[in-house]
mmCIF file of C-alpha atoms and ligand atoms in Angstrom:
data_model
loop_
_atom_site.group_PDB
_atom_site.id
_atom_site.type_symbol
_atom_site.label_atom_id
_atom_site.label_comp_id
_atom_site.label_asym_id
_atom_site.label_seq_id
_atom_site.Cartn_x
_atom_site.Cartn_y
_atom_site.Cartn_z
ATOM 1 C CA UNK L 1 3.056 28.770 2.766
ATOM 2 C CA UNK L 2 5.862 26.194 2.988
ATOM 3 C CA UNK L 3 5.305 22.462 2.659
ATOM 4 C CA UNK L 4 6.946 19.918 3.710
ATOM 5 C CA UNK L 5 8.899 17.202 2.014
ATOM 6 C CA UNK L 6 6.504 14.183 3.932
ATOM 7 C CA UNK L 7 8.205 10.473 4.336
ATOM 8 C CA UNK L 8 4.961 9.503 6.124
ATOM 9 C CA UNK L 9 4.116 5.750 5.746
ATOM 10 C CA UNK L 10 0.399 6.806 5.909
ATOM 11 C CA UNK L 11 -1.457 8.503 5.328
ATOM 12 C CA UNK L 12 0.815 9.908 3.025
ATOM 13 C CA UNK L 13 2.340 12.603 0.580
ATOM 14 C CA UNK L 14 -0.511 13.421 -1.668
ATOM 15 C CA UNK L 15 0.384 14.975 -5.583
ATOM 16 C CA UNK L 16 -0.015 19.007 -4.852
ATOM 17 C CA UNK L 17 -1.680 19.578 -7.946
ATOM 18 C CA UNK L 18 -4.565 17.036 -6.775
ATOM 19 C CA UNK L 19 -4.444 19.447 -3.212
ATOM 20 C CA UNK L 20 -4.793 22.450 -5.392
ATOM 21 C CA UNK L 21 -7.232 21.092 -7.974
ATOM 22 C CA UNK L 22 -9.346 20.002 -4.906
ATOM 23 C CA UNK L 23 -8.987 23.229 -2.939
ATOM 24 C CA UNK L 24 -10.424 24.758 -6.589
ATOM 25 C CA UNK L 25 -13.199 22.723 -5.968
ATOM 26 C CA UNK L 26 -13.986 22.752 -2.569
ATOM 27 C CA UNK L 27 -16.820 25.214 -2.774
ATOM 28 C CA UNK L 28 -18.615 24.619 -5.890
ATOM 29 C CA UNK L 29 -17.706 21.598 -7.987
ATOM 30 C CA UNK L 30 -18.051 21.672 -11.610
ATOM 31 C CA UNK L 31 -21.101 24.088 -11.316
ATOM 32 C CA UNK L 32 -23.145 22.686 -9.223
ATOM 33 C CA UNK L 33 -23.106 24.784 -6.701
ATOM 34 C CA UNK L 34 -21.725 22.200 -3.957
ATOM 35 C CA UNK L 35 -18.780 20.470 -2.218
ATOM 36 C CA UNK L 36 -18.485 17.201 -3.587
ATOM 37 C CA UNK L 37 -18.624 16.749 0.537
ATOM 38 C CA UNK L 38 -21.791 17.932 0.442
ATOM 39 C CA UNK L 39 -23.772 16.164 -2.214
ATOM 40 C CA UNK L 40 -25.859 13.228 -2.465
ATOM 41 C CA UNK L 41 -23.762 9.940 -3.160
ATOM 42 C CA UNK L 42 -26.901 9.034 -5.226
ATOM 43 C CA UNK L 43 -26.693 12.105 -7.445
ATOM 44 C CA UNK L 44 -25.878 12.458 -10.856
ATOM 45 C CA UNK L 45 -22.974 14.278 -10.204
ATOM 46 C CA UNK L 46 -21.465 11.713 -7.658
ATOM 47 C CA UNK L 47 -22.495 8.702 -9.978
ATOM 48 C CA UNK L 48 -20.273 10.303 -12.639
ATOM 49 C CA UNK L 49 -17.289 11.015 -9.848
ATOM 50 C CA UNK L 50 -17.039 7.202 -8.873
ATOM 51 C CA UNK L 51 -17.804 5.503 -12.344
ATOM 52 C CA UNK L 52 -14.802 7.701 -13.696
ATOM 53 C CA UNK L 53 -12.744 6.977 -10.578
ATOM 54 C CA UNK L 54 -13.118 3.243 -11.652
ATOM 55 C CA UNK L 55 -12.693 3.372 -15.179
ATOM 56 C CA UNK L 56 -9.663 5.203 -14.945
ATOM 57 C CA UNK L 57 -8.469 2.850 -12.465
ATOM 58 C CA UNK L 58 -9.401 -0.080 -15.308
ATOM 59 C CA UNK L 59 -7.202 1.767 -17.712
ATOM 60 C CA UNK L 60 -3.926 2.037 -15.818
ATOM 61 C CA UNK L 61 -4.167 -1.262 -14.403
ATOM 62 C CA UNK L 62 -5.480 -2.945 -17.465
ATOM 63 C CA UNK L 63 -8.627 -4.807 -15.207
ATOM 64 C CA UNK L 64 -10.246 -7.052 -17.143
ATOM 65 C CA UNK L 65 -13.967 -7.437 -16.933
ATOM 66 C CA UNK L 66 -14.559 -10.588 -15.083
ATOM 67 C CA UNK L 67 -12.723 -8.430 -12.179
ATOM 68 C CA UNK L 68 -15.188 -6.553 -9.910
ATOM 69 C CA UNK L 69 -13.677 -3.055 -8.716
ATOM 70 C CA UNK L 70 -14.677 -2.653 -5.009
ATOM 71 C CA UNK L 71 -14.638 0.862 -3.241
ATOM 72 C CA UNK L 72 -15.303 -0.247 0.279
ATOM 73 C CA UNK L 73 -14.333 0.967 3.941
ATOM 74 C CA UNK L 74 -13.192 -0.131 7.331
ATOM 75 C CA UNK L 75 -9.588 -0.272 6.382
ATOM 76 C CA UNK L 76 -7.024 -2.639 4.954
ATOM 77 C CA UNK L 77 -7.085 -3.971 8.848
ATOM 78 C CA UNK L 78 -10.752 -5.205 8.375
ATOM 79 C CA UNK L 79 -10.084 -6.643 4.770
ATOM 80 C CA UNK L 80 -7.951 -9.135 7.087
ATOM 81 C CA UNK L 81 -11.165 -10.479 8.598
ATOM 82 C CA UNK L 82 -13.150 -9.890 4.982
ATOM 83 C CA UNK L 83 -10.909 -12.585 2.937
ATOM 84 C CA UNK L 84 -11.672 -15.395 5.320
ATOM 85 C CA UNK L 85 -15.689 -14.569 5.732
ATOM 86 C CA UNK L 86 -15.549 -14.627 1.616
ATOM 87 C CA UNK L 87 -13.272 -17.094 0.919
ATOM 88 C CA UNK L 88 -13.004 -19.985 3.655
ATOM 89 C CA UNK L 89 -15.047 -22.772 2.080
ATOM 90 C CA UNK L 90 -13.278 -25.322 3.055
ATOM 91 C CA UNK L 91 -12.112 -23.425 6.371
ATOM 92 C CA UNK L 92 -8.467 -23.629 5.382
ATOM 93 C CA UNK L 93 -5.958 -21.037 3.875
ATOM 94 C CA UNK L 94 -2.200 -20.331 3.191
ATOM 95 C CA UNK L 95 -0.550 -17.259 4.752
ATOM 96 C CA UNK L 96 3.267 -16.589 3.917
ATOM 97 C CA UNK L 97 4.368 -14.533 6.930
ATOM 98 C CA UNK L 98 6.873 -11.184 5.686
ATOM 99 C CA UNK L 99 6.084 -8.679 8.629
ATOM 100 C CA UNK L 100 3.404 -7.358 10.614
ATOM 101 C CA UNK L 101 0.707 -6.650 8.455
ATOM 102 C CA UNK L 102 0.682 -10.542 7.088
ATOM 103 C CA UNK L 103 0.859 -11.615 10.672
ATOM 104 C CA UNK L 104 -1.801 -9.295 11.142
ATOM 105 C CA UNK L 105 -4.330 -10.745 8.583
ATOM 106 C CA UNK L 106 -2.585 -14.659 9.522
ATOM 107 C CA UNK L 107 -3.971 -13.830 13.093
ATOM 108 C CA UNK L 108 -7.747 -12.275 12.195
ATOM 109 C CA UNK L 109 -7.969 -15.568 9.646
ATOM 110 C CA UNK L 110 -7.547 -17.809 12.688
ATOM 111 C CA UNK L 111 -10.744 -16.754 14.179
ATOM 112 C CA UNK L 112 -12.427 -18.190 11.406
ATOM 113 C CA UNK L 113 -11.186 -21.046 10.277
ATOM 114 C CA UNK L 114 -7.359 -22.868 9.577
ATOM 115 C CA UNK L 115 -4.401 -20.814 9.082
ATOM 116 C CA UNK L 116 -1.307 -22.644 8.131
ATOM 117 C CA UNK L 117 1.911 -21.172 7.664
ATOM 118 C CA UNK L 118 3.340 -21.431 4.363
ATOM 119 C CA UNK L 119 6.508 -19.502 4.748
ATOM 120 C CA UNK L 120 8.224 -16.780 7.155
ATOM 121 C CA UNK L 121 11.001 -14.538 7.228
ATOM 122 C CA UNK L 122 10.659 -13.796 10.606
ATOM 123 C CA UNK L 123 13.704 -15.995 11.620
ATOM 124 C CA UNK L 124 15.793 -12.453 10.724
ATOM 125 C CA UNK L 125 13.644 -9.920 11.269
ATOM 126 C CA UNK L 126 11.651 -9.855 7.629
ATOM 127 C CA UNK L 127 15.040 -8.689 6.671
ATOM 128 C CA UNK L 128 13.806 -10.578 3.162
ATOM 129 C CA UNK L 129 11.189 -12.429 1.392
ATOM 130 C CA UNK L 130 11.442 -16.365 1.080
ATOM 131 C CA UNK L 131 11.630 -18.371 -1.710
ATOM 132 C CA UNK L 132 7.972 -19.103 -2.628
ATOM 133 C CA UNK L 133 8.701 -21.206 -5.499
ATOM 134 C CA UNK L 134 8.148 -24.463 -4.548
ATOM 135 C CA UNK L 135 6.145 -24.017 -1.315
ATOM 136 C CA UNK L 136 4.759 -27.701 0.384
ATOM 137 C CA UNK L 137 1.301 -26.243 0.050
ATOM 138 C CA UNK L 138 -2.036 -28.308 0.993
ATOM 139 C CA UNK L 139 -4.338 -29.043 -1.942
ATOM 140 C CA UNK L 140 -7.288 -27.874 0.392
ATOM 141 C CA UNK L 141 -6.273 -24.651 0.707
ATOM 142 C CA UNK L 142 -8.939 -21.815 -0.197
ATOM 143 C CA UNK L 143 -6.327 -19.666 -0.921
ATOM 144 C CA UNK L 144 -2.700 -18.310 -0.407
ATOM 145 C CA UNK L 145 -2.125 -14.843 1.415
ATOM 146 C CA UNK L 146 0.561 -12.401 0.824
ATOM 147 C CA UNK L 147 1.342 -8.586 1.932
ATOM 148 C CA UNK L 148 3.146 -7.839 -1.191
ATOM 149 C CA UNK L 149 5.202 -4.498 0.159
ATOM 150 C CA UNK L 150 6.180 -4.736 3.339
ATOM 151 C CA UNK L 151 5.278 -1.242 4.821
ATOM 152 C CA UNK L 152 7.744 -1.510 7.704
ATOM 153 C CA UNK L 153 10.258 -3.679 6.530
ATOM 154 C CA UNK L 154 10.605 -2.556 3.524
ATOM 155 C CA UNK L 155 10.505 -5.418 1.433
ATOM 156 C CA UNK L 156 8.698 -6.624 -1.639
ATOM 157 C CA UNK L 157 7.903 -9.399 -3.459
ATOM 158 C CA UNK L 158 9.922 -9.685 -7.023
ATOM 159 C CA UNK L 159 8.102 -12.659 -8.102
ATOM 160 C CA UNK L 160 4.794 -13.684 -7.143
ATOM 161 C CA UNK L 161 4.564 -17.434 -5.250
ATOM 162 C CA UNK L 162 3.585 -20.519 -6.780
ATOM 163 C CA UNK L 163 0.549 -21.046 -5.479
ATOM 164 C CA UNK L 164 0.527 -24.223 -7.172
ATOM 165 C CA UNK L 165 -2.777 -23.244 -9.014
ATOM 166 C CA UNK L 166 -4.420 -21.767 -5.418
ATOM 167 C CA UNK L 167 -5.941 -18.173 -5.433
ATOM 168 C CA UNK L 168 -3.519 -15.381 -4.665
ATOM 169 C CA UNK L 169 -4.810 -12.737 -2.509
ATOM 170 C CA UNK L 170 -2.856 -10.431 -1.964
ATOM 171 C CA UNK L 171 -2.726 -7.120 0.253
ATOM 172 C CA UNK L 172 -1.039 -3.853 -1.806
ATOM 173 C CA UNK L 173 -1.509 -1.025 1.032
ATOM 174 C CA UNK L 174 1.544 0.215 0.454
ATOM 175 C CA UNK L 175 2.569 -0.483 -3.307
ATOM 176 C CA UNK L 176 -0.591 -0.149 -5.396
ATOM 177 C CA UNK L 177 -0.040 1.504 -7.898
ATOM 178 C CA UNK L 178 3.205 2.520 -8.034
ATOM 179 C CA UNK L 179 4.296 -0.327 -10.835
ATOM 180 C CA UNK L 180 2.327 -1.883 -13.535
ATOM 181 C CA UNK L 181 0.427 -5.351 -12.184
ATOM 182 C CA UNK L 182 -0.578 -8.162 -14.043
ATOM 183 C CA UNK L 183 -4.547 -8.869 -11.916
ATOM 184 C CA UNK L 184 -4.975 -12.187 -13.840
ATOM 185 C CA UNK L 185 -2.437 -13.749 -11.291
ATOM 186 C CA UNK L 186 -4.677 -12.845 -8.368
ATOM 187 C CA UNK L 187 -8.007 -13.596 -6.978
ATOM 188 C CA UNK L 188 -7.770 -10.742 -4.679
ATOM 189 C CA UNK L 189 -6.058 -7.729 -4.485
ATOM 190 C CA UNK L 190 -6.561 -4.694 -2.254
ATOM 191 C CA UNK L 191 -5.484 -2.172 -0.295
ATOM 192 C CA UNK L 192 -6.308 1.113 2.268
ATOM 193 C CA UNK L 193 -5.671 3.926 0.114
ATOM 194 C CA UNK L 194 -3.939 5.699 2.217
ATOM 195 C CA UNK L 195 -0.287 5.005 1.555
ATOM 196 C CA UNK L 196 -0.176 5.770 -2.107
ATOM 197 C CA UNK L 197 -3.487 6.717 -3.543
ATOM 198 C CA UNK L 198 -5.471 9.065 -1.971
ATOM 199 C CA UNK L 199 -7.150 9.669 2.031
ATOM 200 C CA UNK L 200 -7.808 7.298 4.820
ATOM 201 C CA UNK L 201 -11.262 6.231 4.878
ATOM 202 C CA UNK L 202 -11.210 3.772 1.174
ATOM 203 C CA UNK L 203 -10.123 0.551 0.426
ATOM 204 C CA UNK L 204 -9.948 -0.667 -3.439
ATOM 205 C CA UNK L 205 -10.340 -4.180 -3.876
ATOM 206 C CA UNK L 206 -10.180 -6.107 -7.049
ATOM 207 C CA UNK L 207 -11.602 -9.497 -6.982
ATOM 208 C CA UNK L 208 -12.251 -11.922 -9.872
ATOM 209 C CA UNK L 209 -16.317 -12.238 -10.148
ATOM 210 C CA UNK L 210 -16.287 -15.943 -9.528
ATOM 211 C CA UNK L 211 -14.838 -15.140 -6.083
ATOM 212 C CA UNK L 212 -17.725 -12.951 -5.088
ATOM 213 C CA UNK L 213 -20.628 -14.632 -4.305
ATOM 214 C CA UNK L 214 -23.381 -15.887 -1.357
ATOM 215 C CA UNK L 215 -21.496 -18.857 -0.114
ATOM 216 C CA UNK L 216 -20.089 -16.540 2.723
ATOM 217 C CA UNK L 217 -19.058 -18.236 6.497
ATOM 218 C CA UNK L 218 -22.277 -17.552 8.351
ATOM 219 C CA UNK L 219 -22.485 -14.927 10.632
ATOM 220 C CA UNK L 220 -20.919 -12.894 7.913
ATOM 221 C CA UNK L 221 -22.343 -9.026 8.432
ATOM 222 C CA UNK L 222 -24.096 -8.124 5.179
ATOM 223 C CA UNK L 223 -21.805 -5.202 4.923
ATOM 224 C CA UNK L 224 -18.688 -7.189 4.510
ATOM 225 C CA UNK L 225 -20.312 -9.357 1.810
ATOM 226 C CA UNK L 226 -18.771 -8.774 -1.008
ATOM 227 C CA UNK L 227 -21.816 -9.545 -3.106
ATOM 228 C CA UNK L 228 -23.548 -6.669 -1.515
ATOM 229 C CA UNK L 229 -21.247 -4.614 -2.151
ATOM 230 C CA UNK L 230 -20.299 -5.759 -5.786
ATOM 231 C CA UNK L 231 -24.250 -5.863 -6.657
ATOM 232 C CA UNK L 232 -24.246 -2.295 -5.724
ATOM 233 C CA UNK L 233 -21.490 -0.963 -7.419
ATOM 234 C CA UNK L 234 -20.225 -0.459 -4.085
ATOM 235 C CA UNK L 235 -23.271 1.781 -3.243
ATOM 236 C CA UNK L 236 -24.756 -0.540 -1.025
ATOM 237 C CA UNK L 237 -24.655 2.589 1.890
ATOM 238 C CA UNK L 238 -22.744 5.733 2.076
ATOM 239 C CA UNK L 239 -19.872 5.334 0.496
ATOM 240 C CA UNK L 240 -16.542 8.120 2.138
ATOM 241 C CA UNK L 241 -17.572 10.450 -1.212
ATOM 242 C CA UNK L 242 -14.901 12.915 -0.844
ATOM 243 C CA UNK L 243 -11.830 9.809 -0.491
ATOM 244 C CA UNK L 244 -13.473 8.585 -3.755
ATOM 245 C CA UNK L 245 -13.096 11.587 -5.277
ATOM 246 C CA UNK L 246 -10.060 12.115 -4.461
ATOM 247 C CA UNK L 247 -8.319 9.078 -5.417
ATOM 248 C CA UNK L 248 -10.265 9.479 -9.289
ATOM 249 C CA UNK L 249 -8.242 12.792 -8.889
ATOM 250 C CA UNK L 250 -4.942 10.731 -8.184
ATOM 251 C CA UNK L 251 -5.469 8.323 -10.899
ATOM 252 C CA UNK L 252 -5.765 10.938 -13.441
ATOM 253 C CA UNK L 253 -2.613 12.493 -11.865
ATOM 254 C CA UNK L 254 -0.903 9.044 -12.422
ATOM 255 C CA UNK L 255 -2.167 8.443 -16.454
ATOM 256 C CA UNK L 256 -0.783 12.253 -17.048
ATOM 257 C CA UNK L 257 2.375 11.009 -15.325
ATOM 258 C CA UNK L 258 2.289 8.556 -18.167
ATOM 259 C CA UNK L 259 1.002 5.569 -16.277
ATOM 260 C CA UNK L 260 1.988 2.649 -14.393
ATOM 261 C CA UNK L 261 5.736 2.278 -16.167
ATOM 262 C CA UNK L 262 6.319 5.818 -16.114
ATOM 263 C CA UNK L 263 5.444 6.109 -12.526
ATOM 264 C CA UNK L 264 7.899 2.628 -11.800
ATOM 265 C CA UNK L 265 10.587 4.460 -14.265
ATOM 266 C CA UNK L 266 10.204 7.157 -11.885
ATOM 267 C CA UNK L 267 10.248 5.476 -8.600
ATOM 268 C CA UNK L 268 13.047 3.285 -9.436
ATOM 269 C CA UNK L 269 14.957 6.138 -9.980
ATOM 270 C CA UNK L 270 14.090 7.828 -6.474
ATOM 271 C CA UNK L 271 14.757 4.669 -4.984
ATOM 272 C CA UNK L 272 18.069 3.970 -6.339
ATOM 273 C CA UNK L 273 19.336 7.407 -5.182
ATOM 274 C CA UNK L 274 18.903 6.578 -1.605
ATOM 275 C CA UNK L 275 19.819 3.255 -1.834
ATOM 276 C CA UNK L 276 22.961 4.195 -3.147
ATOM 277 C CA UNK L 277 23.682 6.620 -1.139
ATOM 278 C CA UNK L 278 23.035 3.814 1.860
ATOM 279 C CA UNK L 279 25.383 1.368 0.294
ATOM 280 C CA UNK L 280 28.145 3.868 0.083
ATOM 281 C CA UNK L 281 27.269 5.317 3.656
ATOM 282 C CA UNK L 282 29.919 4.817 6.344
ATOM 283 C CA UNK L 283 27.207 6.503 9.549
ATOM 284 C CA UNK L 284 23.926 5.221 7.823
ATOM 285 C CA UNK L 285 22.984 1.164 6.458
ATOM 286 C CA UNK L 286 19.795 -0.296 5.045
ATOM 287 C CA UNK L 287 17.728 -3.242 6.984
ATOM 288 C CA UNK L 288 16.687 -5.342 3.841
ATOM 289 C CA UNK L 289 18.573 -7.700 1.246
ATOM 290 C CA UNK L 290 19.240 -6.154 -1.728
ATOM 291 C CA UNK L 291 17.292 -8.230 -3.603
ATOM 292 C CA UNK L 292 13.842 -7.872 -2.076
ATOM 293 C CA UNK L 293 14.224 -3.597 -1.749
ATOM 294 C CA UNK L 294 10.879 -1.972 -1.550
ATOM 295 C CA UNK L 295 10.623 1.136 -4.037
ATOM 296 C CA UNK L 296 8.178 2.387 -1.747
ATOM 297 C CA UNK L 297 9.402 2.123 2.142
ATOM 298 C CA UNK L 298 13.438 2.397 2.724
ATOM 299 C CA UNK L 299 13.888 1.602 6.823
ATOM 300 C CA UNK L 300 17.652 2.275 7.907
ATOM 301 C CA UNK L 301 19.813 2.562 10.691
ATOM 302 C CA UNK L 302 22.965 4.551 12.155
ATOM 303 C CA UNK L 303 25.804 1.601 11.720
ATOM 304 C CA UNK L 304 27.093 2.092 15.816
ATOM 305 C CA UNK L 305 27.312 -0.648 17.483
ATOM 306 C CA UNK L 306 26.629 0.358 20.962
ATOM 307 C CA UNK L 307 22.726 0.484 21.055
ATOM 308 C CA UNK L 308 22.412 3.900 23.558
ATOM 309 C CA UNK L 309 24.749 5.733 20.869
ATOM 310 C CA UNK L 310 23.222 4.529 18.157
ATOM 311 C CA UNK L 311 19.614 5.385 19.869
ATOM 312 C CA UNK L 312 21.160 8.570 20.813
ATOM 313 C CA UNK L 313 22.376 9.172 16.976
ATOM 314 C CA UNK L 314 19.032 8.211 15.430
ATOM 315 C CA UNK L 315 17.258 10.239 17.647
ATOM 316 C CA UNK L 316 19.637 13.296 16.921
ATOM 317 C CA UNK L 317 19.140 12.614 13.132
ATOM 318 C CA UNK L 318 15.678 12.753 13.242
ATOM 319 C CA UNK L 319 15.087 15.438 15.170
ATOM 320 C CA UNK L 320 17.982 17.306 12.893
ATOM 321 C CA UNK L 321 15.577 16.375 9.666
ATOM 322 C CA UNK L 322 12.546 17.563 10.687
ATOM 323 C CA UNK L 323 13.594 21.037 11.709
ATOM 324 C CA UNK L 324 15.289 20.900 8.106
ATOM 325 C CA UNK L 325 11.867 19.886 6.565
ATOM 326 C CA UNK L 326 11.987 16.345 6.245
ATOM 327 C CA UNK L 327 9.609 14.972 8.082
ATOM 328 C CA UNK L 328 7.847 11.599 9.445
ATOM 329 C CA UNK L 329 11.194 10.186 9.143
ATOM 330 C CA UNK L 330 11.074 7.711 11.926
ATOM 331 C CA UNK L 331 10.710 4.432 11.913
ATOM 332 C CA UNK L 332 7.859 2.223 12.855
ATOM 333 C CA UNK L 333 7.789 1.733 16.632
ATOM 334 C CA UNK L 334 8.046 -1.427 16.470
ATOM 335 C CA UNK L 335 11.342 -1.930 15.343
ATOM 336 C CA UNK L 336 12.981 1.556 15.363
ATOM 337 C CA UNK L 337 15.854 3.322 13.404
ATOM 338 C CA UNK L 338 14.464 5.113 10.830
ATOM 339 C CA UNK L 339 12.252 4.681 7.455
ATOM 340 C CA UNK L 340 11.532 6.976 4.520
ATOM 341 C CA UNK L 341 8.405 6.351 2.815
ATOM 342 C CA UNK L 342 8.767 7.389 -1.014
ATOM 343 C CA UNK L 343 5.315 6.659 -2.885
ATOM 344 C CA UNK L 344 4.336 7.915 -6.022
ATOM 345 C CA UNK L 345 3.938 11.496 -4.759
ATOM 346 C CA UNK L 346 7.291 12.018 -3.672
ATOM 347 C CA UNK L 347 9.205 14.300 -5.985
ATOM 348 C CA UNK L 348 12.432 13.372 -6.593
ATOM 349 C CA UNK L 349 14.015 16.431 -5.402
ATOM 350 C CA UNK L 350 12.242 15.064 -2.272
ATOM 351 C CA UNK L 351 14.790 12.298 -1.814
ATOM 352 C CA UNK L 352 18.178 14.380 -3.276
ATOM 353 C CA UNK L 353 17.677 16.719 -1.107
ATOM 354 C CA UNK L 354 17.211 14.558 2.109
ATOM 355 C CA UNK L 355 20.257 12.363 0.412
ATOM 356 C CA UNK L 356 22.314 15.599 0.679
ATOM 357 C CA UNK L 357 20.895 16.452 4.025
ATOM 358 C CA UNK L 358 21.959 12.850 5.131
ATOM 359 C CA UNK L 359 25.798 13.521 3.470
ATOM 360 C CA UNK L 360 25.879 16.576 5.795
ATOM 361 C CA UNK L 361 25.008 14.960 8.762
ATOM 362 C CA UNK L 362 27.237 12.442 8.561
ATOM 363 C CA UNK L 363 29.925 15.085 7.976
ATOM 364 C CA UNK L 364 29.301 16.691 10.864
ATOM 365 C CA UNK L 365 28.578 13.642 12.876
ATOM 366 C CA UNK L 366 31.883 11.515 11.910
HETATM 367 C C1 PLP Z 401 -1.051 0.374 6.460
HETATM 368 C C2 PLP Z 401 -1.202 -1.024 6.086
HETATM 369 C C3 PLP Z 401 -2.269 -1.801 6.565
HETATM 370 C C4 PLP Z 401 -3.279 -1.292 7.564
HETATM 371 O O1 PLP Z 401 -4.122 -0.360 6.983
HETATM 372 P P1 PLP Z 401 -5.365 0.257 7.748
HETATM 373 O O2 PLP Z 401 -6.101 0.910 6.629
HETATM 374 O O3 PLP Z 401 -4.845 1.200 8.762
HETATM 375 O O4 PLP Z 401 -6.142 -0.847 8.352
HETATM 376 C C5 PLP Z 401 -2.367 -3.108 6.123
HETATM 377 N N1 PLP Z 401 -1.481 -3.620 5.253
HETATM 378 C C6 PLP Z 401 -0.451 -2.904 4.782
HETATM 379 C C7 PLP Z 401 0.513 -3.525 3.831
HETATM 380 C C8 PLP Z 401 -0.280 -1.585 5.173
HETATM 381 O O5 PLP Z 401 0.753 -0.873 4.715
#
């Protein structure tokens, strides 16, 4: 068996000792005879799997207890309508626009109420985040919206906005927890698990408890109440058992990796290899301000000017990786070039070795 090296944006590079602990498993978990596929998600057995999935997710993140822990489905892309039915009282919210994904959830808000742009950076290509400090923001405002990593941009927020005492929701997808995260600045958080956490199929949302309650727009689908789903320990149906399961996995991966600031020690250290090696690179250049680098996505280009050589040479280079072993390195369709995801899971040998795969392109390629 060979694996991989995996710069997927998602789903994503999983830890192999989760894979392996899982594949252990798979037959007979813990003794009782049964997948954890297989068994009742109103078990025992199960009620043990989830209520250790969240606790350990309490301990790395430091959650307080007025903060409801939320394993839901349906997506990070159905969380964009979710915020609005929740949290549009006064049928007006803030949405600072960084890339697709906020645009995405700015959009789906629209449907149900007043949208108003706080902030964009699509004037060059959500090349960067703008300067949310002193945002003209309207007092009747539910609440102010934010993708906080830019999955295919590849930026990130440094400092949180002033939301000028509004709530903060904000979507993680794509950089949960791969730093520590102070969840008394937000109302909201949440994100699909699949970038750095675990399968598709969950999303983890966070919400302070005086957010969740039965003051929902009407028409709201009891499913994507929160309250039904926070007064039933997110049991309120089937929950995807086996995602669950495996994300408890991952967060015990993450506390033996030494938690949060270990795992930010470590991905600041991945990051800064190939973000060096960009800087210095005459054949390959990052997208994004330095300032507002994502740890976790790193789009680039070829530096040619002519666009068919450059498509020609970006094309070339990632066919080149892939038969080399580095895969998924293409960027998102929308805007091209290339992009190598680097979440938690991604060793760092992961990224030298594609940094010295990139050196001997370029070589050859001068
Ligand atoms: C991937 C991603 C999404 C969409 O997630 P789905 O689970 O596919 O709906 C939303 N936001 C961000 C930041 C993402 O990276």
């Amino acid at each position: 068996m060979s694996r991989v090296y995996n710069f997927s944006a998602g789903p994503a590079v999983l830890p192999e000792e989760v894979l392996k602990e899982a594949a252990d498993e798979m037959l007979d978990y813990q003794g009782s005879g049964q997948s954890v596929m297989e068994m009742s998600h109103r078990s025992k057995v199960y009620d043990n799997i989830i209520k250790e999935a969240e606790k350990d997710l309490r301990d790395l993140l430091n959650i307080p207890d007025n903060y409801k822990v939320l394993f839901l489905q349906g997506g990070a892309s159905q969380f964009f309508a979710e915020v609005p039915m929740n949290l549009m009282k006064n049928k007006k919210a803030g949405y600072i626009l960084t890339g697709q994904w906020a645009k995405k959830a700015f959009a789906e808000a629209k449907i149900y109420g007043e949208a108003v742009e706080l902030a964009s950076s699509a004037d060059k290509t959500f090349s960067y985040i703008p300067d949310c400090s002193d945002l003209d923001i309207p007092e009747d405002l539910d609440y102010v919206y934010i993708c906080e990593n830019n999955t295919i941009y590849g930026t990130k927020y440094k400092t949180l906005p002033n939301t000028k005492g509004h709530i903060l929701v904000s979507d993680v997808s794509s950089c949960f927890l791969s730093e520590p995260m102070d969840v008394t600045k937000y109302g909201v958080v949440y994100g699909g698990v699949q970038k750095n956490i675990g399968p598709a199929g969950v999303v983890i949302a966070i919400i302070r408890e005086d957010l969740i309650t039965d003051d929902v727009l009407p028409g709201t689908p009891t499913m994507l109440k929160w309250k039904t789903q926070a007064d039933a320990d997110s049991l309120y149906n089937t929950p995807p058992c086996y995602n669950i399961y495996i994300c408890g996995k991952v967060f015990k991966w993450i506390k033996k990796m030494g938690g949060l600031s270990a795992m930010k020690e470590h991905n600041e250290k991945k990051a800064k290899i190939l973000y060096d090696f960009l800087d210095e690179s005459k054949l390959f250049m990052g997208t994004v301000v330095k300032e507002d680098r994502s740890l976790m996505n790193v789009p680039f280009v070829c530096n040619i000017e002519d666009k068919e050589a450059k498509d020609a040479m970006e094309a070339k280079f990632i066919k080149e990786a892939a038969a080399a072993g580095f895969v998924n390195l293409k960027g998102h369709r929308t805007v091209g070039g290339m992009r190598a995801s680097i979440y938690n899971a991604m060793p760092i040998e992961g990224v030298e070795k594609l940094v010295e795969f990139m050196k001997k392109f370029e070589k050859e390629n001068a």
